[in-house]
Each structure stands twice: as C-alpha cells, then as structure tokens.
Amino acid sequence: FPMWFVYYVHDIYLRPEISWNTLNGFEKVFSWSVNLFLLVISFIWFREINKGLLKALRRGSNRASDEATSKCLDQAQPPSNGRQNSSNGNANDKLRQRHAIQK
C-alpha cells in the first residue's frame, strides 16, 4: 500500500495527462480512501498478529524451562543413608510448590 501511494503521486506529478486527468471525481477520492483504509487496517492487524506471535513464543520458552525444572525435581534423589534430610526435603517441596503455582 505505501508503494501504491508513492507511484500514484509520482504519476500525478510527472504524467497527469494519463493519470489524474483521466479519472473522474469519484475515482480520485475513492481510490485514495480505500487504499488508506487498507493501509491503516493492515497496521492494526500486523500489530495484533505480532503481539500474539510474541506471546506464543514467550509461552513456548516458559514451557521449556518448566519442563526442565520438572525433570530436575523428578530426578532429585534422597540422601544415601535412606533417610531424607529435612532441609533438603523442605527445599524440594518449596520448589515443587513454586513450580505448580507458575503453571
């Protein structure tokens, strides 16, 4: 659309006898207004589509980090003496709770 405006103005100034002078009043107003409307709505749609894409990409990277955190928590092993250290257990429980809240 921007290039249409550039070429249209270029033709009007350089060759008005084959561009501007051959159009009636309706065509002169309608062609500008339609192309301006399409340009504005394209900007709006692009902005919305771009926001959705960035949101999806951010959500995807968060999922990858969530999966990595889950894998680390699942692989956590208790101490070798068979009893679970209370401080280690509390830390793992806190991580699991925080991970569940973030989901």
PDB file of C-alpha atoms in Angstrom:
ATOM      1  CA  PHE A   1       0.000   0.000   0.000  1.00  0.00           C
ATOM      2  CA  PRO A   2       2.735   2.512   0.730  1.00  0.00           C
ATOM      3  CA  MET A   3       4.283   1.917  -2.669  1.00  0.00           C
ATOM      4  CA  TRP A   4       0.886   2.407  -4.308  1.00  0.00           C
ATOM      5  CA  PHE A   5       0.769   5.888  -2.775  1.00  0.00           C
ATOM      6  CA  VAL A   6       4.301   6.637  -3.952  1.00  0.00           C
ATOM      7  CA  TYR A   7       3.617   5.550  -7.532  1.00  0.00           C
ATOM      8  CA  TYR A   8       0.234   7.260  -7.596  1.00  0.00           C
ATOM      9  CA  VAL A   9       1.689  10.612  -6.514  1.00  0.00           C
ATOM     10  CA  HIS A  10       4.644  10.089  -8.844  1.00  0.00           C
ATOM     11  CA  ASP A  11       2.296   9.560 -11.799  1.00  0.00           C
ATOM     12  CA  ILE A  12       0.124  12.523 -10.857  1.00  0.00           C
ATOM     13  CA  TYR A  13       3.079  14.917 -10.822  1.00  0.00           C
ATOM     14  CA  LEU A  14       5.035  13.562 -13.766  1.00  0.00           C
ATOM     15  CA  ARG A  15       2.285  12.436 -16.143  1.00  0.00           C
ATOM     16  CA  PRO A  16      -1.045  13.994 -15.133  1.00  0.00           C
ATOM     17  CA  GLU A  17      -2.427  13.697 -18.679  1.00  0.00           C
ATOM     18  CA  ILE A  18      -2.521   9.881 -18.440  1.00  0.00           C
ATOM     19  CA  SER A  19      -3.279   9.563 -14.720  1.00  0.00           C
ATOM     20  CA  TRP A  20      -5.013  12.377 -12.873  1.00  0.00           C
ATOM     21  CA  ASN A  21      -6.766  13.970 -15.854  1.00  0.00           C
ATOM     22  CA  THR A  22      -8.333  10.666 -16.948  1.00  0.00           C
ATOM     23  CA  LEU A  23     -10.024   9.983 -13.589  1.00  0.00           C
ATOM     24  CA  ASN A  24     -13.425  11.302 -12.571  1.00  0.00           C
ATOM     25  CA  GLY A  25     -14.023  12.822  -9.112  1.00  0.00           C
ATOM     26  CA  PHE A  26     -15.313   9.584  -7.578  1.00  0.00           C
ATOM     27  CA  GLU A  27     -12.234   7.636  -8.681  1.00  0.00           C
ATOM     28  CA  LYS A  28      -9.895  10.329  -7.379  1.00  0.00           C
ATOM     29  CA  VAL A  29     -11.439  10.234  -3.902  1.00  0.00           C
ATOM     30  CA  PHE A  30     -12.390   6.554  -3.716  1.00  0.00           C
ATOM     31  CA  SER A  31      -9.009   5.127  -4.708  1.00  0.00           C
ATOM     32  CA  TRP A  32      -7.172   7.190  -2.065  1.00  0.00           C
ATOM     33  CA  SER A  33      -9.667   6.460   0.686  1.00  0.00           C
ATOM     34  CA  VAL A  34      -9.802   2.705   0.052  1.00  0.00           C
ATOM     35  CA  ASN A  35      -6.026   2.350  -0.044  1.00  0.00           C
ATOM     36  CA  LEU A  36      -5.606   4.499   3.053  1.00  0.00           C
ATOM     37  CA  PHE A  37      -8.212   2.389   4.874  1.00  0.00           C
ATOM     38  CA  LEU A  38      -6.437  -0.831   3.848  1.00  0.00           C
ATOM     39  CA  LEU A  39      -3.079   0.568   4.973  1.00  0.00           C
ATOM     40  CA  VAL A  40      -4.420   1.541   8.402  1.00  0.00           C
ATOM     41  CA  ILE A  41      -6.197  -1.772   8.950  1.00  0.00           C
ATOM     42  CA  SER A  42      -3.052  -3.639   7.869  1.00  0.00           C
ATOM     43  CA  PHE A  43      -1.054  -1.795  10.519  1.00  0.00           C
ATOM     44  CA  ILE A  44      -3.647  -2.675  13.150  1.00  0.00           C
ATOM     45  CA  TRP A  45      -3.765  -6.344  12.141  1.00  0.00           C
ATOM     46  CA  PHE A  46       0.013  -6.593  11.975  1.00  0.00           C
ATOM     47  CA  ARG A  47       0.266  -5.196  15.493  1.00  0.00           C
ATOM     48  CA  GLU A  48      -2.253  -7.716  16.847  1.00  0.00           C
ATOM     49  CA  ILE A  49      -0.710 -10.643  14.967  1.00  0.00           C
ATOM     50  CA  ASN A  50       2.760  -9.648  16.149  1.00  0.00           C
ATOM     51  CA  LYS A  51       1.596  -9.417  19.782  1.00  0.00           C
ATOM     52  CA  GLY A  52       0.043 -12.893  19.534  1.00  0.00           C
ATOM     53  CA  LEU A  53       3.170 -14.357  17.981  1.00  0.00           C
ATOM     54  CA  LEU A  54       5.422 -12.881  20.652  1.00  0.00           C
ATOM     55  CA  LYS A  55       3.066 -14.124  23.368  1.00  0.00           C
ATOM     56  CA  ALA A  56       3.142 -17.641  21.910  1.00  0.00           C
ATOM     57  CA  LEU A  57       6.930 -17.588  21.601  1.00  0.00           C
ATOM     58  CA  ARG A  58       7.318 -16.425  25.202  1.00  0.00           C
ATOM     59  CA  ARG A  59       4.899 -19.096  26.402  1.00  0.00           C
ATOM     60  CA  GLY A  60       6.858 -21.723  24.484  1.00  0.00           C
ATOM     61  CA  SER A  61      10.140 -20.721  26.112  1.00  0.00           C
ATOM     62  CA  ASN A  62       8.471 -20.803  29.535  1.00  0.00           C
ATOM     63  CA  ARG A  63       7.202 -24.318  28.817  1.00  0.00           C
ATOM     64  CA  ALA A  64      10.715 -25.460  28.001  1.00  0.00           C
ATOM     65  CA  SER A  65      12.047 -24.066  31.274  1.00  0.00           C
ATOM     66  CA  ASP A  66       9.063 -25.598  33.153  1.00  0.00           C
ATOM     67  CA  GLU A  67       9.830 -28.999  31.656  1.00  0.00           C
ATOM     68  CA  ALA A  68      13.492 -28.680  32.609  1.00  0.00           C
ATOM     69  CA  THR A  69      12.533 -27.734  36.182  1.00  0.00           C
ATOM     70  CA  SER A  70      10.140 -30.678  36.413  1.00  0.00           C
ATOM     71  CA  LYS A  71      12.806 -33.045  35.152  1.00  0.00           C
ATOM     72  CA  CYS A  72      15.304 -31.757  37.742  1.00  0.00           C
ATOM     73  CA  LEU A  73      12.786 -32.102  40.550  1.00  0.00           C
ATOM     74  CA  ASP A  74      11.833 -35.625  39.463  1.00  0.00           C
ATOM     75  CA  GLN A  75      15.490 -36.684  39.369  1.00  0.00           C
ATOM     76  CA  ALA A  76      16.235 -35.322  42.870  1.00  0.00           C
ATOM     77  CA  GLN A  77      17.435 -38.222  44.993  1.00  0.00           C
ATOM     78  CA  PRO A  78      17.211 -38.577  48.769  1.00  0.00           C
ATOM     79  CA  PRO A  79      20.456 -38.768  50.812  1.00  0.00           C
ATOM     80  CA  SER A  80      22.395 -42.047  50.700  1.00  0.00           C
ATOM     81  CA  ASN A  81      21.605 -43.048  54.321  1.00  0.00           C
ATOM     82  CA  GLY A  82      17.988 -43.815  53.395  1.00  0.00           C
ATOM     83  CA  ARG A  83      16.541 -41.003  55.472  1.00  0.00           C
ATOM     84  CA  GLN A  84      15.512 -37.762  53.883  1.00  0.00           C
ATOM     85  CA  ASN A  85      17.256 -34.681  55.181  1.00  0.00           C
ATOM     86  CA  SER A  86      14.556 -32.319  56.445  1.00  0.00           C
ATOM     87  CA  SER A  87      16.217 -29.217  54.999  1.00  0.00           C
ATOM     88  CA  ASN A  88      16.650 -30.886  51.596  1.00  0.00           C
ATOM     89  CA  GLY A  89      13.055 -32.132  51.655  1.00  0.00           C
ATOM     90  CA  ASN A  90      11.724 -28.699  52.520  1.00  0.00           C
ATOM     91  CA  ALA A  91      13.703 -27.110  49.697  1.00  0.00           C
ATOM     92  CA  ASN A  92      12.399 -29.645  47.178  1.00  0.00           C
ATOM     93  CA  ASP A  93       8.841 -29.185  48.456  1.00  0.00           C
ATOM     94  CA  LYS A  94       9.160 -25.428  48.093  1.00  0.00           C
ATOM     95  CA  LEU A  95      10.464 -25.806  44.534  1.00  0.00           C
ATOM     96  CA  ARG A  96       7.605 -28.149  43.641  1.00  0.00           C
ATOM     97  CA  GLN A  97       5.065 -25.729  45.119  1.00  0.00           C
ATOM     98  CA  ARG A  98       6.562 -22.767  43.265  1.00  0.00           C
ATOM     99  CA  HIS A  99       6.633 -24.758  40.041  1.00  0.00           C
ATOM    100  CA  ALA A 100       2.968 -25.762  40.494  1.00  0.00           C
ATOM    101  CA  ILE A 101       1.956 -22.134  41.110  1.00  0.00           C
ATOM    102  CA  GLN A 102       3.762 -20.924  37.969  1.00  0.00           C
ATOM    103  CA  LYS A 103       1.882 -23.410  35.794  1.00  0.00           C
TER     104      LYS A 103
END
